[in-house]
PDB file of C-alpha atoms and ligand atoms in Angstrom:
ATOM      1  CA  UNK Q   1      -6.561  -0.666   3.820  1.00 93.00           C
ATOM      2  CA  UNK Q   2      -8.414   2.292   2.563  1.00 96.00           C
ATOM      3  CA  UNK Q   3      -8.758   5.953   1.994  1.00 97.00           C
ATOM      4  CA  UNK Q   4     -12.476   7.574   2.780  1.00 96.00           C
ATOM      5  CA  UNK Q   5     -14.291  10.852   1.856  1.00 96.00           C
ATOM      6  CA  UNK Q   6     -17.713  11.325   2.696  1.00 93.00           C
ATOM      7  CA  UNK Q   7     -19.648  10.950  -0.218  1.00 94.00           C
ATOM      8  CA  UNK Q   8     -17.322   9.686  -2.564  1.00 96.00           C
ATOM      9  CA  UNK Q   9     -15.865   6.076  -3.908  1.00 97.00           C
ATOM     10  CA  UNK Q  10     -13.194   4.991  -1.802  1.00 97.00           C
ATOM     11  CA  UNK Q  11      -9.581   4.653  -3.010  1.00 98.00           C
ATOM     12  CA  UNK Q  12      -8.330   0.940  -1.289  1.00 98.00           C
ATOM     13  CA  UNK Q  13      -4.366   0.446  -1.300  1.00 98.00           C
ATOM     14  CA  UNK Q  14      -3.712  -3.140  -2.266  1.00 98.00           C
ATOM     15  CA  UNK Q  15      -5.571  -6.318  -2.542  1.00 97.00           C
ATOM     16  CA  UNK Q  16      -4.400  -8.433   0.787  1.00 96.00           C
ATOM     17  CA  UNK Q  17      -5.982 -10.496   3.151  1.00 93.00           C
ATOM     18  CA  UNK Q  18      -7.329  -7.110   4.589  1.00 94.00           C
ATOM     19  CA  UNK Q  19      -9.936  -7.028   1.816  1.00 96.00           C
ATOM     20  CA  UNK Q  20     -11.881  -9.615   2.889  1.00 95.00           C
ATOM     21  CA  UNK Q  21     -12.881  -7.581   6.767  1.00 94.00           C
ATOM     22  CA  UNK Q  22     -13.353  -4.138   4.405  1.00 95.00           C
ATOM     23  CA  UNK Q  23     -15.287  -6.301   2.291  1.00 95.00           C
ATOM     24  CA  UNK Q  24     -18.258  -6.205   5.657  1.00 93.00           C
ATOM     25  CA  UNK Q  25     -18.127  -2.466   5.591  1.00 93.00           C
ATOM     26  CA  UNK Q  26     -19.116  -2.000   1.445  1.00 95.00           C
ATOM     27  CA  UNK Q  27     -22.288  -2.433   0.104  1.00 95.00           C
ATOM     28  CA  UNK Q  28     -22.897  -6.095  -1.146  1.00 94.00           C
ATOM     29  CA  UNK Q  29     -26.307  -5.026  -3.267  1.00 96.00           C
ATOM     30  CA  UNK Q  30     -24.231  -4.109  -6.410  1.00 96.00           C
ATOM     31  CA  UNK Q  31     -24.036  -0.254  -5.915  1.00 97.00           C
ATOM     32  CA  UNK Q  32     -20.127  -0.891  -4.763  1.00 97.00           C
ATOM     33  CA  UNK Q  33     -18.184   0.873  -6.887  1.00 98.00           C
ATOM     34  CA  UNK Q  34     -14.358   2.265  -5.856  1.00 98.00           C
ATOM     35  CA  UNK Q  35     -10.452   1.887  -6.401  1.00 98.00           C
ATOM     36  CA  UNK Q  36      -7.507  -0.605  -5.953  1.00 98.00           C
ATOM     37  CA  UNK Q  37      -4.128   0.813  -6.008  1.00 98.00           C
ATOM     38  CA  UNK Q  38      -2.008  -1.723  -5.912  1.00 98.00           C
ATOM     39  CA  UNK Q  39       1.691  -1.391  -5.776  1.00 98.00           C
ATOM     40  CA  UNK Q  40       2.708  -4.649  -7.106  1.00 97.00           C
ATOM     41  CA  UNK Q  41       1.327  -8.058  -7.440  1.00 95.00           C
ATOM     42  CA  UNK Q  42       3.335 -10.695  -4.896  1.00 96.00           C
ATOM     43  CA  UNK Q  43       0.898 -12.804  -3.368  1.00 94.00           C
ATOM     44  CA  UNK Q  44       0.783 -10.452   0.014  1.00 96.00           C
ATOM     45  CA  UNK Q  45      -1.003  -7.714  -2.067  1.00 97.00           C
ATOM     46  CA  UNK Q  46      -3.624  -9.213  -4.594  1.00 96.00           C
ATOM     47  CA  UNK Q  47      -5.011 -12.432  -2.510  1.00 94.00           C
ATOM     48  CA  UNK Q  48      -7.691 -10.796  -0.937  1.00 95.00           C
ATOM     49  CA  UNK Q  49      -9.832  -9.797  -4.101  1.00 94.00           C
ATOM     50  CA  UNK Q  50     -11.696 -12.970  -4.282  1.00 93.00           C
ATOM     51  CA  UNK Q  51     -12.382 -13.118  -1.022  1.00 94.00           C
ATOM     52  CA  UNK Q  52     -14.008  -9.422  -1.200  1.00 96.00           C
ATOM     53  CA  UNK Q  53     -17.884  -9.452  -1.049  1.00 95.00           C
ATOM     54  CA  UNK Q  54     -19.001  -6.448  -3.170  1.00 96.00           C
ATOM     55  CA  UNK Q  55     -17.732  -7.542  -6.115  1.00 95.00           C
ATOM     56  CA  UNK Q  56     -19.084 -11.121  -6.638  1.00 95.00           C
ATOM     57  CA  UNK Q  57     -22.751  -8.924  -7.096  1.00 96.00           C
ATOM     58  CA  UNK Q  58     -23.448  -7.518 -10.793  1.00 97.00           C
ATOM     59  CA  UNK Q  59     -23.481  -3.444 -10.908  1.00 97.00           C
ATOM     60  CA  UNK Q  60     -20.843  -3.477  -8.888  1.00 97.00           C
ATOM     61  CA  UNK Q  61     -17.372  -1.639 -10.107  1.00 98.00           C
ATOM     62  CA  UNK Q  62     -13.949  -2.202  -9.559  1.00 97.00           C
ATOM     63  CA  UNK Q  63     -10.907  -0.322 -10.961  1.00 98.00           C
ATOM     64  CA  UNK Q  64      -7.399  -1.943 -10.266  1.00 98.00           C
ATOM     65  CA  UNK Q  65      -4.619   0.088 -10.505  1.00 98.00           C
ATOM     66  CA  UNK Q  66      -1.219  -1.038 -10.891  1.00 98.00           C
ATOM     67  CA  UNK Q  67       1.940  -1.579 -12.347  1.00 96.00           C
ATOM     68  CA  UNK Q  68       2.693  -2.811 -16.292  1.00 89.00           C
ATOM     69  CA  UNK Q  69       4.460  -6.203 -15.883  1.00 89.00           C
ATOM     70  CA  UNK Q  70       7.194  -7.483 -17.833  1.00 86.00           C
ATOM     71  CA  UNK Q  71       4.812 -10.548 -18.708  1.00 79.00           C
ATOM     72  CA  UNK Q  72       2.149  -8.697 -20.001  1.00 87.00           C
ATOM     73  CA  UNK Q  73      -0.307  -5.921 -18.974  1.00 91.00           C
ATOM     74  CA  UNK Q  74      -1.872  -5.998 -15.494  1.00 92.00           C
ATOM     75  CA  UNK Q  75      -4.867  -7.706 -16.864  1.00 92.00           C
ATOM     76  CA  UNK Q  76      -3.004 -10.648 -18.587  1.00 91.00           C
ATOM     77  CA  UNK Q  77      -1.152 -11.133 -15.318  1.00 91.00           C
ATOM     78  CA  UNK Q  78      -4.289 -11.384 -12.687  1.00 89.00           C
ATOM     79  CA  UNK Q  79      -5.345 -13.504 -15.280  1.00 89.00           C
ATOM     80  CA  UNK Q  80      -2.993 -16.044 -14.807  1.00 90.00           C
ATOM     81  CA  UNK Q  81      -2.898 -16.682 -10.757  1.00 88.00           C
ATOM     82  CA  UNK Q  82      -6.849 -16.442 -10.273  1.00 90.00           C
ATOM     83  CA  UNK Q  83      -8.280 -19.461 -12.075  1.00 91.00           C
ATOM     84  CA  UNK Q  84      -7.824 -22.987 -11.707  1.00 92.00           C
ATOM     85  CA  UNK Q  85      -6.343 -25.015 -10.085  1.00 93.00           C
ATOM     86  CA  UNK Q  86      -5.042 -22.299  -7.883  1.00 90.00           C
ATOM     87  CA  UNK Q  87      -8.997 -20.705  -7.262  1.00 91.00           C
ATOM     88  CA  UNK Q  88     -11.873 -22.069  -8.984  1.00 92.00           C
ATOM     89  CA  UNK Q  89     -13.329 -18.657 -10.380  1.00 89.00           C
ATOM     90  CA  UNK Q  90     -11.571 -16.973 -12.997  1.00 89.00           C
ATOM     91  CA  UNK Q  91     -11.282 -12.927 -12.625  1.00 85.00           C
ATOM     92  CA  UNK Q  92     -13.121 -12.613 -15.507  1.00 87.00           C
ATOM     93  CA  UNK Q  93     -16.227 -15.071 -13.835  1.00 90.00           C
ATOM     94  CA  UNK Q  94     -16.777 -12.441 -11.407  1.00 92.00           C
ATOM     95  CA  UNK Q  95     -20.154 -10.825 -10.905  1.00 95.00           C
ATOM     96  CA  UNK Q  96     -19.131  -7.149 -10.683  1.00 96.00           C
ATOM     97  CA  UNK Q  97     -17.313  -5.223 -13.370  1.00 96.00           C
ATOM     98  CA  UNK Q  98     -13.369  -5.099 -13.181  1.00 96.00           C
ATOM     99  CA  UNK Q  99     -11.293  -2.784 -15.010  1.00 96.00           C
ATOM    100  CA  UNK Q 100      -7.083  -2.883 -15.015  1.00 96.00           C
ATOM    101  CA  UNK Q 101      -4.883   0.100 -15.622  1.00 97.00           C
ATOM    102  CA  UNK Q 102      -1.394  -0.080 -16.149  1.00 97.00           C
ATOM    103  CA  UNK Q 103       0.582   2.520 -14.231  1.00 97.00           C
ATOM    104  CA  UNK Q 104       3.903   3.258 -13.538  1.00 96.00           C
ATOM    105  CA  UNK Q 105       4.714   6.808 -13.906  1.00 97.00           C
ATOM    106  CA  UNK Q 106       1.776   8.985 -14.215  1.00 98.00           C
ATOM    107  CA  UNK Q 107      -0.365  11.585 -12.484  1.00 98.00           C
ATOM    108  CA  UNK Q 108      -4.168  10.625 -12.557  1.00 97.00           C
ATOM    109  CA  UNK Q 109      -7.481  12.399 -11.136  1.00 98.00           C
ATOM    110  CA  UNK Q 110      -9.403   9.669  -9.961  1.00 98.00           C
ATOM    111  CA  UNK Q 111     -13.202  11.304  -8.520  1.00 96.00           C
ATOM    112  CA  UNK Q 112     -11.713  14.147  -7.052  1.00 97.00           C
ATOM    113  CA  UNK Q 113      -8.485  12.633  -6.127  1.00 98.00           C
ATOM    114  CA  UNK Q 114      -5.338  13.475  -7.299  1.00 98.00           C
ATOM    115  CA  UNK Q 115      -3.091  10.745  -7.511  1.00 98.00           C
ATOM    116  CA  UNK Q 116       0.644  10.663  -8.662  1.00 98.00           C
ATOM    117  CA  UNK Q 117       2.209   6.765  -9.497  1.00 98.00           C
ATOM    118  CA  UNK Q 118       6.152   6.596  -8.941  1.00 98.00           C
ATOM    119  CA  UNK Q 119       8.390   3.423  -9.646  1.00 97.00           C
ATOM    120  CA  UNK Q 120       9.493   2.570  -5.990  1.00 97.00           C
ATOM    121  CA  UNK Q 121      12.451  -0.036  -5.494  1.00 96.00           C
ATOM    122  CA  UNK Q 122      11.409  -3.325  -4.480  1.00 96.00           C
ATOM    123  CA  UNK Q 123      11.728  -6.951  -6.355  1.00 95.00           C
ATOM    124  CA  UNK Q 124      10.312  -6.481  -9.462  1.00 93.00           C
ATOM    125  CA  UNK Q 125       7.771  -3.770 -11.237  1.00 95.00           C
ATOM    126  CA  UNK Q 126       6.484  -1.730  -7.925  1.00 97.00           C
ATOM    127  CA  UNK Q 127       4.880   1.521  -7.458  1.00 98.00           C
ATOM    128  CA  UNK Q 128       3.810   3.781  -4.475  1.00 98.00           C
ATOM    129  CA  UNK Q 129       0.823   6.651  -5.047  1.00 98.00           C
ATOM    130  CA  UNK Q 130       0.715   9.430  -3.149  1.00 98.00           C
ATOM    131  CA  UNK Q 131      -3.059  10.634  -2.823  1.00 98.00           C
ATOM    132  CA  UNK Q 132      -4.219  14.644  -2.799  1.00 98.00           C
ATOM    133  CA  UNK Q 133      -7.348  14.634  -1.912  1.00 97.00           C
ATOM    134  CA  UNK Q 134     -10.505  16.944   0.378  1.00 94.00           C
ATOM    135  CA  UNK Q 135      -7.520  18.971   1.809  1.00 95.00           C
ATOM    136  CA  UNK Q 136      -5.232  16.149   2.940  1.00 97.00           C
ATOM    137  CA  UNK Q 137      -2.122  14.026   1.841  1.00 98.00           C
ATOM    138  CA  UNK Q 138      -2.000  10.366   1.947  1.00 98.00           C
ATOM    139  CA  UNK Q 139       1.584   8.403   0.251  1.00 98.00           C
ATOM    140  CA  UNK Q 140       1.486   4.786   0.493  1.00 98.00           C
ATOM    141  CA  UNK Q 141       5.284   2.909   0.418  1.00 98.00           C
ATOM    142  CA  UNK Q 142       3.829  -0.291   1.314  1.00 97.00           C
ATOM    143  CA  UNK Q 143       7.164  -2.172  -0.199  1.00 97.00           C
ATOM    144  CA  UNK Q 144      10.583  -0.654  -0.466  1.00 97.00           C
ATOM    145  CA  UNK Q 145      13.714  -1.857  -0.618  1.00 94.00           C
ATOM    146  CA  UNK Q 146      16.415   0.079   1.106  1.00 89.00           C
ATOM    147  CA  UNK Q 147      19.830   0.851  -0.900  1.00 85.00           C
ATOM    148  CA  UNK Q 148      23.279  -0.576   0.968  1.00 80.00           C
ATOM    149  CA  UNK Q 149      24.109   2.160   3.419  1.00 76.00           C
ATOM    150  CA  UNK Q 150      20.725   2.876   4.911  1.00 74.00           C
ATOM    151  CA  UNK Q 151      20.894   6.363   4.232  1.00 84.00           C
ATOM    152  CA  UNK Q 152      19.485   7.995   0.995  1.00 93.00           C
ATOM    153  CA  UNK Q 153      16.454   7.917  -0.546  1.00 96.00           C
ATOM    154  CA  UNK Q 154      15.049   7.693  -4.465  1.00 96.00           C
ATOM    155  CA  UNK Q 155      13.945  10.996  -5.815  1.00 96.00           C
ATOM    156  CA  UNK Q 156      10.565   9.252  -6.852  1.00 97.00           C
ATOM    157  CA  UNK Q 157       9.375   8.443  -3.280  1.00 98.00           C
ATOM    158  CA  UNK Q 158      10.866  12.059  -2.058  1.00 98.00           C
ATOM    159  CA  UNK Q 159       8.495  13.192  -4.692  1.00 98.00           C
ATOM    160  CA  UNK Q 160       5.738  10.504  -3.118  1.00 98.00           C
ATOM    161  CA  UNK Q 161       5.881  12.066  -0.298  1.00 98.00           C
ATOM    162  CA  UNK Q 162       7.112  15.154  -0.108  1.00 98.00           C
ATOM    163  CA  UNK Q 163       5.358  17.013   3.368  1.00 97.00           C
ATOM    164  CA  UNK Q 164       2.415  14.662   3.184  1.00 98.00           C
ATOM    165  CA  UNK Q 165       0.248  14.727   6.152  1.00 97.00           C
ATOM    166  CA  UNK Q 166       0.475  10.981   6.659  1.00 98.00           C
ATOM    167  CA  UNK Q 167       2.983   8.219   4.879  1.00 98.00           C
ATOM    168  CA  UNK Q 168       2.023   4.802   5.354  1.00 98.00           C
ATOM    169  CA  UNK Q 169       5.784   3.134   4.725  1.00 98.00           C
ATOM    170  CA  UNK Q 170       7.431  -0.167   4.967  1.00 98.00           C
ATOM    171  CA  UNK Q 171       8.377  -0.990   8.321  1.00 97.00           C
ATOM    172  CA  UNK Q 172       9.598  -4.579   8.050  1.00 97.00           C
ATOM    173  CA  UNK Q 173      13.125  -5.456   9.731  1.00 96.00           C
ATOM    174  CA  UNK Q 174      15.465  -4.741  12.670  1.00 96.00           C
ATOM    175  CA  UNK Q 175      19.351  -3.546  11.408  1.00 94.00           C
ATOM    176  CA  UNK Q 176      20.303  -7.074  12.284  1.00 95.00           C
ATOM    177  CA  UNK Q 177      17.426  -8.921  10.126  1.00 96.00           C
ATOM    178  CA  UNK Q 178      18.347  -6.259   7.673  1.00 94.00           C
ATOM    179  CA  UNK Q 179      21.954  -7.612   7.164  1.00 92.00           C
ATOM    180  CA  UNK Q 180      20.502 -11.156   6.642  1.00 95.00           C
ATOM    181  CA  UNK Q 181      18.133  -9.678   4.320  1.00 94.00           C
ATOM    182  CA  UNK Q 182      19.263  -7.041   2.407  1.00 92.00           C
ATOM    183  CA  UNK Q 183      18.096  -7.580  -0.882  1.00 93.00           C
ATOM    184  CA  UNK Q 184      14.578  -9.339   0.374  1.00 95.00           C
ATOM    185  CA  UNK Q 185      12.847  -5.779  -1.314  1.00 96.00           C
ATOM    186  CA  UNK Q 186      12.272  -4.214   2.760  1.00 96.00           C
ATOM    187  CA  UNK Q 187      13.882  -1.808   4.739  1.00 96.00           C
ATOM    188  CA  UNK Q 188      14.522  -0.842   8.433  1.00 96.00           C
ATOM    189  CA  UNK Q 189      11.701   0.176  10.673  1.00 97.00           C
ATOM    190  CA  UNK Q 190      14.530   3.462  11.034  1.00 96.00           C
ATOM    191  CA  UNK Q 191      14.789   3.702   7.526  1.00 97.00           C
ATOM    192  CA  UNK Q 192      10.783   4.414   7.085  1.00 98.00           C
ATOM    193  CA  UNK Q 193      11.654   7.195   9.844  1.00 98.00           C
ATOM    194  CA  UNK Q 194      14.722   8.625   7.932  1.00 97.00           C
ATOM    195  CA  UNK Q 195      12.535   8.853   4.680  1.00 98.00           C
ATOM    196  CA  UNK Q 196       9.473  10.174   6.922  1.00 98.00           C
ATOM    197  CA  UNK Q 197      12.338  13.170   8.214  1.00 98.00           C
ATOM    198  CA  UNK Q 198      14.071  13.509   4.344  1.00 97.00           C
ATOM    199  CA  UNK Q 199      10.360  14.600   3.050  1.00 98.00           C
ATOM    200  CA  UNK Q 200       9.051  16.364   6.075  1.00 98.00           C
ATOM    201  CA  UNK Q 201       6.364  14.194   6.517  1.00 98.00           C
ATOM    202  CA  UNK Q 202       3.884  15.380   9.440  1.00 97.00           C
ATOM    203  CA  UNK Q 203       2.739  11.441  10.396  1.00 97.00           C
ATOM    204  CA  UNK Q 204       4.080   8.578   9.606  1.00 98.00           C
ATOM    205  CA  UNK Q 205       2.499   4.737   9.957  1.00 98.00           C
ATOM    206  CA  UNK Q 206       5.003   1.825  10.321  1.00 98.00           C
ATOM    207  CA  UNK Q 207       3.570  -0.770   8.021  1.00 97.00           C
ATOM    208  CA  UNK Q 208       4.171  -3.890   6.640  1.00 97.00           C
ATOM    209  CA  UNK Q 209       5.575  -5.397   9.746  1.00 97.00           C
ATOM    210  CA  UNK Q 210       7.702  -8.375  10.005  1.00 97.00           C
ATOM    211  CA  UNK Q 211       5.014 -11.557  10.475  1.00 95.00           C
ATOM    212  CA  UNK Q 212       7.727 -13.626  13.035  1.00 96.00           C
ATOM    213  CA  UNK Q 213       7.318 -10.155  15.081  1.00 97.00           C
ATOM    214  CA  UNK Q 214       5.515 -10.629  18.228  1.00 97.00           C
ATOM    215  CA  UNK Q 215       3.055  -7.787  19.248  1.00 96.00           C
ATOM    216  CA  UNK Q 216       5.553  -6.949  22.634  1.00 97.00           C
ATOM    217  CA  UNK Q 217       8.614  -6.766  19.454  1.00 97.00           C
ATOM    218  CA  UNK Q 218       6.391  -4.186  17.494  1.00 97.00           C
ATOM    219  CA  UNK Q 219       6.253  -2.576  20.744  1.00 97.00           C
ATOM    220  CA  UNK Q 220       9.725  -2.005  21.314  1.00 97.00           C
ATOM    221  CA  UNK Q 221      10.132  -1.043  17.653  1.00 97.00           C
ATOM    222  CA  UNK Q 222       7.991   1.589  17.431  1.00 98.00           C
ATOM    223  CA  UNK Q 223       8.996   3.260  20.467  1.00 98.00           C
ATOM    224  CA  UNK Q 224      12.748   3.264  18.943  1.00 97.00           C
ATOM    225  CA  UNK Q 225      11.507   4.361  16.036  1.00 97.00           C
ATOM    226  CA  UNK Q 226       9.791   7.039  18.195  1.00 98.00           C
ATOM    227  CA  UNK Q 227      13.127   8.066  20.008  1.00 97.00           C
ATOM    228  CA  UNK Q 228      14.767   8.114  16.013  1.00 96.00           C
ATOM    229  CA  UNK Q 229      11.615  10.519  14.994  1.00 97.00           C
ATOM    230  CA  UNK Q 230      12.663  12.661  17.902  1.00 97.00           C
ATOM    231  CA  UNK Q 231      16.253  13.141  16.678  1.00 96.00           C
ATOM    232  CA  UNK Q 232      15.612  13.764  13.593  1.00 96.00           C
ATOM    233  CA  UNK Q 233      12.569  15.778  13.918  1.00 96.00           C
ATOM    234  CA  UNK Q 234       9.595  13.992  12.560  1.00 97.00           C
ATOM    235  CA  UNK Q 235       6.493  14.809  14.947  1.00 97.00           C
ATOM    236  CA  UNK Q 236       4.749  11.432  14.874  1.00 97.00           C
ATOM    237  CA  UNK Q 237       5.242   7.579  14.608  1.00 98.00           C
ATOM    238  CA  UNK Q 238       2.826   5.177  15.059  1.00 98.00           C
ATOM    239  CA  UNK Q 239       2.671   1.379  13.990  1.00 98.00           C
ATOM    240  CA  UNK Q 240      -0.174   0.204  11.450  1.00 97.00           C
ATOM    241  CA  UNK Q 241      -2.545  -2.949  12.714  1.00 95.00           C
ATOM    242  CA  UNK Q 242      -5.700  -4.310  11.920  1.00 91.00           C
ATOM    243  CA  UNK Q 243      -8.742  -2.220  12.526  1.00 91.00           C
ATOM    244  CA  UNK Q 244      -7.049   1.004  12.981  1.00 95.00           C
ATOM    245  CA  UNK Q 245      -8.732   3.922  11.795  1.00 96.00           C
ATOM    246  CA  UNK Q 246      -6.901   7.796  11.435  1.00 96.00           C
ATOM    247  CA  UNK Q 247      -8.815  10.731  10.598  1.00 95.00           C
ATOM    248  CA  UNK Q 248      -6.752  12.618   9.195  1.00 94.00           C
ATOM    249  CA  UNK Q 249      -8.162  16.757   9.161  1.00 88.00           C
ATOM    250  CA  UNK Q 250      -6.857  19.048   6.118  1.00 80.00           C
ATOM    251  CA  UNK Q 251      -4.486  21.656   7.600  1.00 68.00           C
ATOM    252  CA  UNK Q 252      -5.933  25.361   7.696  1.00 62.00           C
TER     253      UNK Q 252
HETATM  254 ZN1   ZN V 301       6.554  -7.342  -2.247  1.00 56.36          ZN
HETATM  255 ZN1   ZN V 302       4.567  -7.057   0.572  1.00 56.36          ZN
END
């Protein structure tokens, strides 16, 4: 998934399979240069950067954002799940340039982005960013574990996204899944719409869906969560899936 201005380096959230189909629409002659943001490192969110074409080319420049690990920076940690035996190219083989920053808490300009990085509750060290940037709002809660009781949210995602124009949130389980899996580091497809109405969000993107849910499932989930945004007042829901593009216009 990423974020596009015209004429500038593109800011990509996460490193998933995704990356290897955005990987078709970046130049491959070494000129790629852009942004990771990655909110934590399970295997769902970094597997996709070998597969990514633009940066197995020298000139090309990659900047991974993410957050500090208790084993050792972000750097020591990619270091030890891409190399052998589990892929035959070591990070540090690759053609293009890669830099890691460890983030956790911090406000960064990136181009002409703003950028804030909040801790965000999920298994182990995760963050969510929420993006300023060209007029617009972007927060990105790919992973986040909802407390017992459904119903209040961290002051760091608040602060994530607080009246963003869109929040791309966790989406993952029913209430009944959610029982079996409370402490699996997800939430409620209603709880992304209760966080969406607690920041005043203007659009918000179910993500992150449940993989055993069928596309007619998803169906039926967003338009609950649709009847939800109606009560409680946030203007639009839609659900996240591959190949979906928003442009999103700054407000006047
Ligand atoms: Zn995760
Ligand atoms: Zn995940």
């Amino acid at each position: 998934m990423s974020l596009t201005v015209d004429g500038e380096d593109p800011l990509i959230f996460d490193l998933g399979t995704g990356l290897r189909q955005l990987g078709f629409e970046m130049p491959t002659d070494g000129s790629f240069c852009g942004t990771a943001l990655v909110t934590h490192i399970h295997w769902d969110h970094v597997q996709g950067l070998p597969f990514f074409p633009p940066i197995h080319v020298p000139g090309a420049r990659l900047d991974i954002y993410g957050p500090k690990q208790e084993g050792g920076s972000l750097h020591d940690v990619f270091g030890e799940f891409m190399c052998p035996p589990y892929f035959p190219v070591h990070f540090s083989e690759l053609q293009g340039d890669v830099q890691f920053h460890d983030v956790m808490d911090d406000d960064l300009s990136i181009g002409n982005a703003k950028v804030k990085v909040r801790p965000v509750p999920h298994c182990g060290p995760t963050v969510g960013y929420r993006i300023d940037w060209d007029g617009v709002s972007v927060a990105y809660i790919s992973d986040h574990q909802a407390p017992a009781g459904l119903n209040t949210v961290s002051d760091h995602v608040l602060e994530l996204c607080d009246g963003v124009d869109v929040l791309i949130h966790d989406a993952q389980y029913t209430p009944a899944e959610y029982q079996q899996k409370s402490d699996w580091g997800h939430c409620t497809v209603d709880y992304a719409v209760l966080v969406a109405k607690e920041a005043a969000v203007k659009r918000l993107v179910l993500f992150h869906h449940d993989p055993g849910h069928s596309d007619d499932e998803l169906d039926e989930l967003l338009d609950g969560a649709r009847c939800t945004a109606t009560y409680f007042g946030v203007p639009e829901v839609l659900a996240a899936y591959e190949g979906l593009t928003l442009d999103i216009l700054p407000h006047p």
